[in-house]
Coordinates of C-alpha atoms in Angstrom, one line a residue:
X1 CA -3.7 39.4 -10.0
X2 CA -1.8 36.2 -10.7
X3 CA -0.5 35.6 -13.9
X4 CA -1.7 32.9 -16.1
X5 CA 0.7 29.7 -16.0
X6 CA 2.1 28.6 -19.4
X7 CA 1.2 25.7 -21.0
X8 CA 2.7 22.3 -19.7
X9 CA 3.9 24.0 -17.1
X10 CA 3.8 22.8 -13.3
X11 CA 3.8 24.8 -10.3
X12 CA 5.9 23.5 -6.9
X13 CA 5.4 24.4 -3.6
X14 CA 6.6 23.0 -0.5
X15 CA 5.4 23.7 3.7
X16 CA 7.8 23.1 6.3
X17 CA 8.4 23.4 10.0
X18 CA 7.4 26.4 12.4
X19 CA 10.9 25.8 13.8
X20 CA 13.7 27.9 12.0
X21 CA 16.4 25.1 13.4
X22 CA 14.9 22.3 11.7
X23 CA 13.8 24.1 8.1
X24 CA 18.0 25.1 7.6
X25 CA 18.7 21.0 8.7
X26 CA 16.3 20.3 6.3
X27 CA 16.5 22.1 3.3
X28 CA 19.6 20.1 1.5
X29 CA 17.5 16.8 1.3
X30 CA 14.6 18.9 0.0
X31 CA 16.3 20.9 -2.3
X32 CA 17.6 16.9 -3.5
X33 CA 14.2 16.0 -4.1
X34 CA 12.7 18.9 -5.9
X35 CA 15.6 18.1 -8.4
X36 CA 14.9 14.8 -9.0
X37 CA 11.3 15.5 -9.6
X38 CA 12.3 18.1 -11.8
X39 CA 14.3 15.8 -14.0
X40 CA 11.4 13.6 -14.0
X41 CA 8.7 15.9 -14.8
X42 CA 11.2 17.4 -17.4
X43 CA 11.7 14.2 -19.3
X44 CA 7.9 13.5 -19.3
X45 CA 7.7 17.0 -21.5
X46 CA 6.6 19.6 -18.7
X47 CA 8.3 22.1 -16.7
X48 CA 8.4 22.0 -13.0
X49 CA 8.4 25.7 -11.7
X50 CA 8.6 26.2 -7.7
X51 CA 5.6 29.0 -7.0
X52 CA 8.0 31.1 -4.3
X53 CA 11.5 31.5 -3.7
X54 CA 14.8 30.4 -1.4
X55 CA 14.9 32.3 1.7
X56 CA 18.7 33.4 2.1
X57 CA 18.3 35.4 4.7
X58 CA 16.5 32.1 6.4
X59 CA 18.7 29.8 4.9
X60 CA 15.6 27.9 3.5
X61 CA 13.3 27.7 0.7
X62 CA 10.1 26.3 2.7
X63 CA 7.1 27.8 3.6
X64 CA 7.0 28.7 7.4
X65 CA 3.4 30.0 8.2
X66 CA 0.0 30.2 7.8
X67 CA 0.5 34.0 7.0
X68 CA 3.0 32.8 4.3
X69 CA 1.3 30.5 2.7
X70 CA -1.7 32.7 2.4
X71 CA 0.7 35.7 0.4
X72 CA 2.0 33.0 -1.9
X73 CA -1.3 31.3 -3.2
X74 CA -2.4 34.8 -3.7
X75 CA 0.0 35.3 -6.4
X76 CA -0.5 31.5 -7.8
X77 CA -2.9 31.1 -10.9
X78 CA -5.5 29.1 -9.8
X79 CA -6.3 27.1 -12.5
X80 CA -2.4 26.0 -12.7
X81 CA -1.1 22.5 -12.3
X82 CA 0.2 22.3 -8.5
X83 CA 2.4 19.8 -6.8
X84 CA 3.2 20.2 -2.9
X85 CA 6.4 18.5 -2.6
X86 CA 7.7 17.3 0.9
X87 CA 10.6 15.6 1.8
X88 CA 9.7 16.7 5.8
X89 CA 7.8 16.6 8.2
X90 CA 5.3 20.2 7.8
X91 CA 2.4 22.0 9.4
X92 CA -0.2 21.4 6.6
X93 CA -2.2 24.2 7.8
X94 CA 0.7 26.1 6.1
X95 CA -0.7 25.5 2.8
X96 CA -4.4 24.6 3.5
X97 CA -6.0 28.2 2.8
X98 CA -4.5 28.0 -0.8
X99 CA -4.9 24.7 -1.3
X100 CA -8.9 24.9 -0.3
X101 CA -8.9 27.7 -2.8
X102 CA -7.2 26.0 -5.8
X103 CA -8.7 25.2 -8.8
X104 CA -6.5 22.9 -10.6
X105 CA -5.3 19.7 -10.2
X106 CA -3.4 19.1 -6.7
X107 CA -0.6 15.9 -6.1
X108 CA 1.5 15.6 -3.0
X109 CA 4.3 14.1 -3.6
X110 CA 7.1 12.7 -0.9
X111 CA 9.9 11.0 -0.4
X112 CA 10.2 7.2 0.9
X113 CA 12.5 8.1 3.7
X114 CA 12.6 7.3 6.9
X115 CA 15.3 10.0 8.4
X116 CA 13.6 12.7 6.1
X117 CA 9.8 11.7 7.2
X118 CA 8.1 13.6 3.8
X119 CA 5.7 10.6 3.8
X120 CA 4.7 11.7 7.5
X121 CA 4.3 15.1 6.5
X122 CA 2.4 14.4 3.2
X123 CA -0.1 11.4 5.0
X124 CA -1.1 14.3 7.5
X125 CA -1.5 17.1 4.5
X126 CA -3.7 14.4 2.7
X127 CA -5.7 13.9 6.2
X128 CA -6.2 17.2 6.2
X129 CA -7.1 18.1 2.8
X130 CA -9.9 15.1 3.1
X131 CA -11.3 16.7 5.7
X132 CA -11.5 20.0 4.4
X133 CA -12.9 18.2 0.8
X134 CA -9.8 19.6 -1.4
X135 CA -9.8 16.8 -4.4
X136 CA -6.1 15.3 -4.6
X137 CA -3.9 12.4 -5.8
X138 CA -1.2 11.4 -3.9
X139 CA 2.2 9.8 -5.3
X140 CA 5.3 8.1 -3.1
X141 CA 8.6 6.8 -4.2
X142 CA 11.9 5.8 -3.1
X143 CA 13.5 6.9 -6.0
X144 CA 12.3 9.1 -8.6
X145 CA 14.5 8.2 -11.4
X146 CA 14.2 4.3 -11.3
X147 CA 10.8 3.7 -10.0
X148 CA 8.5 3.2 -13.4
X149 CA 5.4 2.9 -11.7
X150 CA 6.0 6.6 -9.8
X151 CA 6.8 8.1 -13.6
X152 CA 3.8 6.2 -14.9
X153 CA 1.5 7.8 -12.4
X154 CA 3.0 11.0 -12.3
X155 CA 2.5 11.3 -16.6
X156 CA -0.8 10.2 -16.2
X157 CA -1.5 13.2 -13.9
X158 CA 0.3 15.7 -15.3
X159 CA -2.0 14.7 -18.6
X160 CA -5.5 14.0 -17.0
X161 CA -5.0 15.9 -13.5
X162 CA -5.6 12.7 -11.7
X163 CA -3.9 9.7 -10.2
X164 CA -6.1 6.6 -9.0
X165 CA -5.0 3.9 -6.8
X166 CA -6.0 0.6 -6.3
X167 CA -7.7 0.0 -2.8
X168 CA -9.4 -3.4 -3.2
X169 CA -8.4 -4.7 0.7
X170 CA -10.8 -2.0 2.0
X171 CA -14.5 -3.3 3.0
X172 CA -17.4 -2.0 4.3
X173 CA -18.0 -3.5 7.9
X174 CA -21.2 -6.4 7.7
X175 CA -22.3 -6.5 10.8
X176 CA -23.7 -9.8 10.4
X177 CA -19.8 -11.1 10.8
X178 CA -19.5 -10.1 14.4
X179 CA -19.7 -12.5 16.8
X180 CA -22.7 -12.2 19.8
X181 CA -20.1 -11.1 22.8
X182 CA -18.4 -8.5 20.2
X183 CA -21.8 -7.0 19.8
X184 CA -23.1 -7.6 22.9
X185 CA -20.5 -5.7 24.5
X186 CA -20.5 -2.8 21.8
X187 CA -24.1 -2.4 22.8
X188 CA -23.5 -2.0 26.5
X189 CA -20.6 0.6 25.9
X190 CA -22.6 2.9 23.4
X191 CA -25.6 2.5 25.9
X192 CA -23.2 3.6 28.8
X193 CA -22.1 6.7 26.5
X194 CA -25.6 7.3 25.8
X195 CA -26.6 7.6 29.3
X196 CA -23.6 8.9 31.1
X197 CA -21.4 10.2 28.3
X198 CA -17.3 11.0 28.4
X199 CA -15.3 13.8 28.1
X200 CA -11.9 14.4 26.5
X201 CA -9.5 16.9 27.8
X202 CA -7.8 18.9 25.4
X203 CA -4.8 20.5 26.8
X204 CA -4.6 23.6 23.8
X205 CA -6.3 22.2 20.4
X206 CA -4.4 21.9 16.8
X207 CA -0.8 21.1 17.7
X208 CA 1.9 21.6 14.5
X209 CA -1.2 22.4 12.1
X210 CA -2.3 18.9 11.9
X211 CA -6.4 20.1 11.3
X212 CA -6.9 16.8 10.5
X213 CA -6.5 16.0 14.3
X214 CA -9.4 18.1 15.5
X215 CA -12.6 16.8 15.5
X216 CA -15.1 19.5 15.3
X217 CA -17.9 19.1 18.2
X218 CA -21.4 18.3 16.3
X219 CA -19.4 15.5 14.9
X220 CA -18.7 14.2 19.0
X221 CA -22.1 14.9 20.3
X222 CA -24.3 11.8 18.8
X223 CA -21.9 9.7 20.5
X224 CA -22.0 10.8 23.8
X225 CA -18.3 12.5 24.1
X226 CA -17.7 15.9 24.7
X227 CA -14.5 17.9 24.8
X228 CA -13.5 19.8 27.7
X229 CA -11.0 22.4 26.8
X230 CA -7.8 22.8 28.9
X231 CA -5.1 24.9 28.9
X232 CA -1.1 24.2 29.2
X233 CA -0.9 27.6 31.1
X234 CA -2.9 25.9 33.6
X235 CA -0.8 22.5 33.2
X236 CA 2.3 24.5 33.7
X237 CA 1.0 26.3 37.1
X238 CA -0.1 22.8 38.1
X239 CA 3.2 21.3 37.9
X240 CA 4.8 24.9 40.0
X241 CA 2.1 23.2 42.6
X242 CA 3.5 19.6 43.1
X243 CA 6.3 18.9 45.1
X244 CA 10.0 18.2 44.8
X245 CA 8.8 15.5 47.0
X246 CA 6.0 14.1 44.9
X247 CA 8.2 14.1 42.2
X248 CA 11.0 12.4 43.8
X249 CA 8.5 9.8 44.6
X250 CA 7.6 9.3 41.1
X251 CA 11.2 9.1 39.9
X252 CA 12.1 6.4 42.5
X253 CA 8.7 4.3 41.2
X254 CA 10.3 4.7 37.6
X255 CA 13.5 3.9 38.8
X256 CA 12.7 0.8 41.1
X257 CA 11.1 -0.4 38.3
X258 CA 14.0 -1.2 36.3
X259 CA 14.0 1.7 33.5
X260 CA 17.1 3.8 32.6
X261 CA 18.1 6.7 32.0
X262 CA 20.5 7.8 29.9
X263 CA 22.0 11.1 31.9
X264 CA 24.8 13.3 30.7
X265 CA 26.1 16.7 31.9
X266 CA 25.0 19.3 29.9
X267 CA 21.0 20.1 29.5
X268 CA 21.2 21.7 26.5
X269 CA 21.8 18.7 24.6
X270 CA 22.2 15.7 27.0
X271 CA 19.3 14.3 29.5
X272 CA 19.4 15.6 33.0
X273 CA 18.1 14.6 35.9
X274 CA 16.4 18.0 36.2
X275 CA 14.4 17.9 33.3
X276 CA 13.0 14.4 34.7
X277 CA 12.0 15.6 37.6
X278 CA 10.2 18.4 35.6
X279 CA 7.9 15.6 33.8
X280 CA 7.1 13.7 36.8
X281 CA 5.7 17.0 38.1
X282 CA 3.9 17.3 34.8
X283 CA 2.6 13.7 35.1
X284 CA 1.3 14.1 38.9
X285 CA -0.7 18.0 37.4
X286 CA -1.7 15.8 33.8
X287 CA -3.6 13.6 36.6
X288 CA -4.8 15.9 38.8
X289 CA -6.0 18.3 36.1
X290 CA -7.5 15.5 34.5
X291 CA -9.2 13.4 37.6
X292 CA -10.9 17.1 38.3
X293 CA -12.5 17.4 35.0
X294 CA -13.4 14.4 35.1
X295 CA -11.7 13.7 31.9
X296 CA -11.9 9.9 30.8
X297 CA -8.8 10.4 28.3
X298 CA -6.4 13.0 27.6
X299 CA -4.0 15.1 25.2
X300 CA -1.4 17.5 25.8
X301 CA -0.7 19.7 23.1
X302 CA 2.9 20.9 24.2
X303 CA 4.1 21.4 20.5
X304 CA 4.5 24.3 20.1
X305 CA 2.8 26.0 23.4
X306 CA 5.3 24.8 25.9
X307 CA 8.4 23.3 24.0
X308 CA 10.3 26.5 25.0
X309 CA 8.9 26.6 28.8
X310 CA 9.7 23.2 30.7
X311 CA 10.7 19.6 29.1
X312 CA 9.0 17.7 26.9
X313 CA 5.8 15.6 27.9
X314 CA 6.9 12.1 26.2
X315 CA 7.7 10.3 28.8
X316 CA 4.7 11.7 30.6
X317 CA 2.4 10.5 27.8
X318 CA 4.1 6.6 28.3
X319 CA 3.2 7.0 31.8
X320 CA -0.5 7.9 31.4
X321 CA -1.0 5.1 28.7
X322 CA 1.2 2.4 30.8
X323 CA -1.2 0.7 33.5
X324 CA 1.7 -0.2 35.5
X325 CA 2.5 3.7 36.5
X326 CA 3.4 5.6 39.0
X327 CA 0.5 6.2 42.0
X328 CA -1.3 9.6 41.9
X329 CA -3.7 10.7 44.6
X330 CA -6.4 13.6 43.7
X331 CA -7.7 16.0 46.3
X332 CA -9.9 13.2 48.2
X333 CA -6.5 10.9 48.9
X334 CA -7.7 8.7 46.3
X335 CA -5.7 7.0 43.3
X336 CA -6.5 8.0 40.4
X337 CA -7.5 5.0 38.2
X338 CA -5.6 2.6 40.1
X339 CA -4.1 -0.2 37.9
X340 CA -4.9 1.4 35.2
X341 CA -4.1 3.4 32.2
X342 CA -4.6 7.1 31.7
X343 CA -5.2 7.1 28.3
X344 CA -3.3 10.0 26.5
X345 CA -3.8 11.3 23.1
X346 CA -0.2 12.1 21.5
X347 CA 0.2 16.0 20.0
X348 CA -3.7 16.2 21.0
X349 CA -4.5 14.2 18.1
X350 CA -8.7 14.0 18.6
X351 CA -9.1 11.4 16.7
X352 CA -7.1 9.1 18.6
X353 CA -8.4 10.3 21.8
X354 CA -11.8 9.0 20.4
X355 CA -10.4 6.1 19.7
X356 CA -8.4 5.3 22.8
X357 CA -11.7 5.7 24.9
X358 CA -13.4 3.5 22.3
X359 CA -10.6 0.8 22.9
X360 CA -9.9 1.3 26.6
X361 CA -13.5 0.3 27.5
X362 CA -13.7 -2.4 24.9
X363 CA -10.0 -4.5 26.0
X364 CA -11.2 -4.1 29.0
X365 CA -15.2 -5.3 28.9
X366 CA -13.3 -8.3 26.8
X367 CA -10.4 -9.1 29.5
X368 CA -7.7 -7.7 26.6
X369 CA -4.5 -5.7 27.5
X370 CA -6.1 -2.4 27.8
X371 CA -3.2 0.2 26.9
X372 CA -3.0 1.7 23.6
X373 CA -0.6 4.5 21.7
X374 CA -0.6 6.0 18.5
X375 CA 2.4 5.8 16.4
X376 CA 3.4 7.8 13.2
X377 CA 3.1 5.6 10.1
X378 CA 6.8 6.8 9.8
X379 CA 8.5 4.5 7.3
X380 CA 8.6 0.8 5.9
X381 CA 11.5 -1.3 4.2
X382 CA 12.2 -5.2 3.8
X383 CA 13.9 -6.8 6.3
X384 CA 17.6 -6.8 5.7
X385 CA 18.5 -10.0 8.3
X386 CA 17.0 -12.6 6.5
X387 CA 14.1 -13.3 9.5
X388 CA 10.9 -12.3 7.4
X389 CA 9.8 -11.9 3.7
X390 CA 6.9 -10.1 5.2
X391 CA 6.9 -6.4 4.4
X392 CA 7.8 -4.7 7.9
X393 CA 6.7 -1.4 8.6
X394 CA 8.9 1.2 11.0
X395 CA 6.1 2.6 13.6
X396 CA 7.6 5.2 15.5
X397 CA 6.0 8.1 18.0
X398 CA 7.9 11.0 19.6
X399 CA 8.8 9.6 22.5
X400 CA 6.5 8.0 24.5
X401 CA 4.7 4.4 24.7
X402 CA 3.4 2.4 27.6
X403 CA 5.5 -0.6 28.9
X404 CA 3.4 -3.0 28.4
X405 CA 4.0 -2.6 24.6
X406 CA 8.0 -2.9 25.1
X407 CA 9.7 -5.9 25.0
X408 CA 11.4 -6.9 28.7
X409 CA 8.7 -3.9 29.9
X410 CA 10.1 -1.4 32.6
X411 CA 13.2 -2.9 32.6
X412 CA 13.6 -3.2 28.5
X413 CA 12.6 0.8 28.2
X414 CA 15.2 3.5 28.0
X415 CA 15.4 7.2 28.5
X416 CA 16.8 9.6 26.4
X417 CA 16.9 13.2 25.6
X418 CA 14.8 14.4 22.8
X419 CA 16.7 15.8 19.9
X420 CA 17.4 19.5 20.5
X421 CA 16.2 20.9 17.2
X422 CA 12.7 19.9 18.1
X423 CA 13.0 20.1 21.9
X424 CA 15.1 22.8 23.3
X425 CA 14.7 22.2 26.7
X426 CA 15.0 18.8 26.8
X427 CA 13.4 15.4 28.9
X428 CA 13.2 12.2 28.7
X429 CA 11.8 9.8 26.0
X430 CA 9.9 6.5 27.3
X431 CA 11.9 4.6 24.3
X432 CA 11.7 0.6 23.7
X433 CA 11.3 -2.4 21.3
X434 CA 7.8 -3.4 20.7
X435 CA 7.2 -7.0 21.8
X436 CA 6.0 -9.4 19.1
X437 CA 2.0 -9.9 19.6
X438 CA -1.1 -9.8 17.8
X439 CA -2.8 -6.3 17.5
X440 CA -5.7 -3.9 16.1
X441 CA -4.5 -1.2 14.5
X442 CA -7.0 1.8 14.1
X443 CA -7.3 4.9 12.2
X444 CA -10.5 7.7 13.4
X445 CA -10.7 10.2 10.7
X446 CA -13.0 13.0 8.9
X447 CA -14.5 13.1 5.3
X448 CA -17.3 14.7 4.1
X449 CA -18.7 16.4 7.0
X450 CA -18.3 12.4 8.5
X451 CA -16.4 11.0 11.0
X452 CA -15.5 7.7 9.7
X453 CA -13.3 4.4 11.1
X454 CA -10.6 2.8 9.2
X455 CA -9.9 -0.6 11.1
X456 CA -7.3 -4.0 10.4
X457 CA -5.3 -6.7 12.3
X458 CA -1.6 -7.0 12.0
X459 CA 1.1 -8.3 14.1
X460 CA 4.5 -6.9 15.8
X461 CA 7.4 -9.6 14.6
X462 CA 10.9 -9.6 16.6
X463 CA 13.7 -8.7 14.5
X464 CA 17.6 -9.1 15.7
X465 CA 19.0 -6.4 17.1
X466 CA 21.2 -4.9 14.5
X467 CA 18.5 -4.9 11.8
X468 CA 16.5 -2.9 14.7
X469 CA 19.7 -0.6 15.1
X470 CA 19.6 0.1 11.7
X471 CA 15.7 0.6 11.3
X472 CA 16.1 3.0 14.5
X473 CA 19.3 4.7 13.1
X474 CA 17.8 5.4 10.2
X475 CA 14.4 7.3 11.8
X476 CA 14.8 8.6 15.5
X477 CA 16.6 6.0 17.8
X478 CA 15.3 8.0 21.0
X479 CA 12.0 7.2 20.3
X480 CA 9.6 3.9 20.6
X481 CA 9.7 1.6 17.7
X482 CA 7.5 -0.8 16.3
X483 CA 8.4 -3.6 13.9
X484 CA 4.6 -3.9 12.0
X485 CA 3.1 -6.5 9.5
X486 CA -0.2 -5.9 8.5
X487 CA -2.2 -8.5 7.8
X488 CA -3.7 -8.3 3.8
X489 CA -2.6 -4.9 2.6
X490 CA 0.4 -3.9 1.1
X491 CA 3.0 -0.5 1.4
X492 CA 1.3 1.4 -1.7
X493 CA -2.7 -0.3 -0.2
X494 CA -1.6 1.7 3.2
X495 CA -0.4 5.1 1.6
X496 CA -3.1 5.1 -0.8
X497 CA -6.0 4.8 1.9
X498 CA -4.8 5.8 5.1
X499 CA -6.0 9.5 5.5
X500 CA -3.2 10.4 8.6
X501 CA 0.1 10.8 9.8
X502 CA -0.8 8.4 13.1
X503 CA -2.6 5.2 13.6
X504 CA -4.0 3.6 17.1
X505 CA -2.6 0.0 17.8
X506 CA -3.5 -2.4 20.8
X507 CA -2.3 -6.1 21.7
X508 CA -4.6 -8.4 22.3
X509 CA -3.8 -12.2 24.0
X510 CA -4.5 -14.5 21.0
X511 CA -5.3 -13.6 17.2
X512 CA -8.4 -15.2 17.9
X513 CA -9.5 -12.3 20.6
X514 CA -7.6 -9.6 18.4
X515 CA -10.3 -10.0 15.9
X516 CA -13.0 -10.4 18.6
X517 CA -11.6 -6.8 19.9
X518 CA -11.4 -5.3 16.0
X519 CA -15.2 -6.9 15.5
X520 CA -16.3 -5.0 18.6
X521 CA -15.1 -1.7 18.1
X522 CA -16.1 -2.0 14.9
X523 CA -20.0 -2.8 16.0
X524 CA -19.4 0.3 18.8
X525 CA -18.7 2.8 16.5
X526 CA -21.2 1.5 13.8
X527 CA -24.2 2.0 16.4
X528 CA -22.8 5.1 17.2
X529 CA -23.2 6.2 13.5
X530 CA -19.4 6.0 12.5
X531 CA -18.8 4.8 9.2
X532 CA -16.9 1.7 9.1
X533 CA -14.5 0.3 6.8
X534 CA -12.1 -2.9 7.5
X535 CA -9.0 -3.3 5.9
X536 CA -6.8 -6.2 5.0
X537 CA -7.7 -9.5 6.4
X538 CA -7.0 -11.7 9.9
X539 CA -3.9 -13.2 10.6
X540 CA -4.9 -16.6 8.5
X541 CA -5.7 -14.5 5.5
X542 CA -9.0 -14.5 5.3
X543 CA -11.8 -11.5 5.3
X544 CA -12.9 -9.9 8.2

């Protein structure tokens, strides 16, 4: 039986990775924070007690697994005070079980970093807590000791158990705003679901523990979409079917295009030709696999299933999303969607996959670019160069966005090897520079048994190349970056509403028919029975 926690006394825990490799790199910048926030919870008059111990013979003091996490909260008092600290990116289903089963007050906490992504990690345990209906507050900071406003918040938690933020740019859709061709065309697509319905292929369910990510199926059946369940042991035989020759031909596309690869000699930490070669052959069996089950968008898990089998499926995932991709024929000779994308759902988030079908058919229906990505809301900072007093967010995904998005398009996109603590056997990224353009950003999510929208306008900006250098040095420079503004809500507006790690975003021509697009998938997923909530304003300030 757990003991009973003393008075004014706070209990610390902290989830990490599944991967040993990147817990060790990690830990020093964790162990940093939990000491600040000790300091700080100290000189507020409570003590800040972490509720398990440093690993030595890990070299870590995170918890690694479910299984873990389940023995520590079994030794926690209940009723205690609990803070889940992260400075790192985490598996929140880690800590869920305990967390679900906790009495007293819960606050994440992370760091406002964007080389140590806590607020990544913490945005998807918050995602996931919603959806499982844990009550939570939330707090963020860049620096503990200096920031007032964080020590405010925090005393007023640690005293009532409770932290409220203010979230007065969120909305409830009117559909009296819409115009009569956003409607119009939001009625023909949820009439075409209706009738004829889609389905989503799920290459392996529940990738890193994000549980927010998976949308359970009674919440997908009023709207017409329907999972069908894939596996990446079948991927994998797939790909031992195509040919060196297919392959080849898919590389030579890539390459004739204008893209480059960044190629050094040794595989276990430089890009190789090898591993490329290996993802076309996964792009040509994504297709194939896909076309057969008649799958109208896709996701492929490959954290963790087949990081340790065959390179990683970045660049794969660009591909399918880009419209100008490589040609793949299915059994009958024909090209699969020709001229189009193959919309792919990163780490088989669910709730983008919704989405992406959602916005595919609508860009589409209203003659807008049609390819779309989700990115990691991964960091934000003030512009250093002087170009913008406009708060710039860093929007950055793990290696793969379509062309279209990237500024200079094949022939402005890069290749490079994913970092080898995350990706041991290597492959290419589909990396680039978003181009400047007005967009929809999107967030699908669940809450109270609900599936429920989250919608906005915002813009990509252009910023010189060494204040990109240093936005990208300071995150993941392999990876796809986008320089965000949001139109009407602020840094603290975001973190206190968004209830994810990722958002959707799409271009559209004109601000004009960005907001036609947002007004439409808004209407679509309120006649579907989606609850819908805008955010922000349009790009002349003014309510949506």
């Amino acid at each position: 039986m757990a003991n009973k926690t003393p008075a004014k006394t706070v209990l610390l825990v902290a989830s990490g990775d599944l991967r040993l490799s990147a817990n060790q790199m990690c830990w020093p910048e964790q162990e940093k924070m939990e000491n600040e926030l000790k300091k700080i919870v100290s000189l507020l008059g409570y003590k800040l007690k972490r509720a398990h111990s440093f690993k030595k013979n890990e070299g870590h003091g995170f918890i690694d697994s479910q299984k873990e996490g389940m023995e520590i909260f079994s030794k926690i008092d209940r009723k205690a005070p609990l803070i889940v600290a992260e400075a790192v990116w985490q598996y929140s289903h880690h800590l869920l079980a305990g967390l679900i089963s906790h009495e007293g007050p819960i606050l994440t906490v992370a760091n406002w970093s964007g080389t140590w992504p806590g607020l990544v990690g913490m945005l998807n345990l918050n995602g996931s807590m919603t959806k499982a209906g844990v009550k939570y507050s939330t707090l963020w900071s860049e620096d503990f000791s200096s920031d007032k406003a964080f020590q405010k918040n925090l005393e007023g938690w640690l005293k009532t158990g409770e932290v409220k933020h203010a979230t007065s740019h969120v909305r409830k859709y009117a559909p009296k705003k819409a115009p009569a061709r956003a409607k119009k065309v939001a009625e023909k697509i949820a009439a075409d679901l209706d009738k004829n319905k889609a389905i989503m292929g799920v290459f392996d369910e529940f990738c890193m523990g994000m549980y927010n990510a998976a949308i359970p199926d009674e919440l997908l059946f009023p709207l017409g979409v329907y999972k069908e369940r894939l596996s990446q042991s079948a991927l994998l035989y797939e790909m031992s079917q195509v040919s060196n020759k297919e392959a080849e031909e898919v590389y030579k596309f890539i390459e004739k295009k204008g893209f480059t690869f960044h190629y050094g000699k040794d595989p276990k930490t430089e890009l190789v030709k090898e591993q490329v070669i290996e993802q076309c052959k996964m792009y040509i069996a994504a297709c194939r696999i896909g076309d057969t089950f008649g799958c109208e968008a896709i996701g492929i898990q490959y954290q963790q299933g087949l990081k340790d089998l065959c390179p990683a499926s970045d660049l794969v995932e660009g591909l399918l999303n880009s419209s100008d991709r490589p040609p793949v024929k299915n059994a009958k000779g024909e090209i699969i969607k020709k001229g189009l994308p193959y919309p792919h759902f990163n780490e088989v988030d669910e709730c983008v996959g919704l989405d992406a079908i959602f916005t595919n058919r609508i860009h589409r229906a209203l003659g807008q670019p049609p390819e779309t990505t989700l990115h990691d809301l991964r960091w934000g900072d003030w512009d250093q160069s002087g170009t913008t007093d406009e708060y710039v967010w860093v929007f950055l995904i793990s290696g793969g966005a379509p062309v279209e998005h990237h500024e200079g398009g094949w022939k402005g996109s890069h290749g490079y090897r994913q970092p080898a603590m995350y990706f041991p056997a290597g492959g290419s990224t589909l990396m680039g520079v978003a181009h400047p353009g007005e967009l929809v950003w999107s967030r699908i999510y669940v809450e109270d048994g609900k599936l429920k929208l989250d919608i906005g306008r915002g813009k990509a900006i252009s910023l010189p190349e060494e204040e990109t250098k240093r936005r990208l040095e300071e995150t993941t420079p392999q990876w796809p970056i986008m320089h965000f503004v949001s139109y009407g809500v602020s840094r603290d507006q975001m973190m206190a509403r968004h209830k994810a790690n990722h958002l959707n975003v799409a271009y559209a021509n004109t601000a004009a028919a960005a907001d036609q697009c947002l007004y439409a998938k808004a209407e679509l997923a309120r006649q579907l029975g989606i609850e819908v909530s805008i955010c922000g304003t349009n790009a002349k300030g003014e309510k949506i």
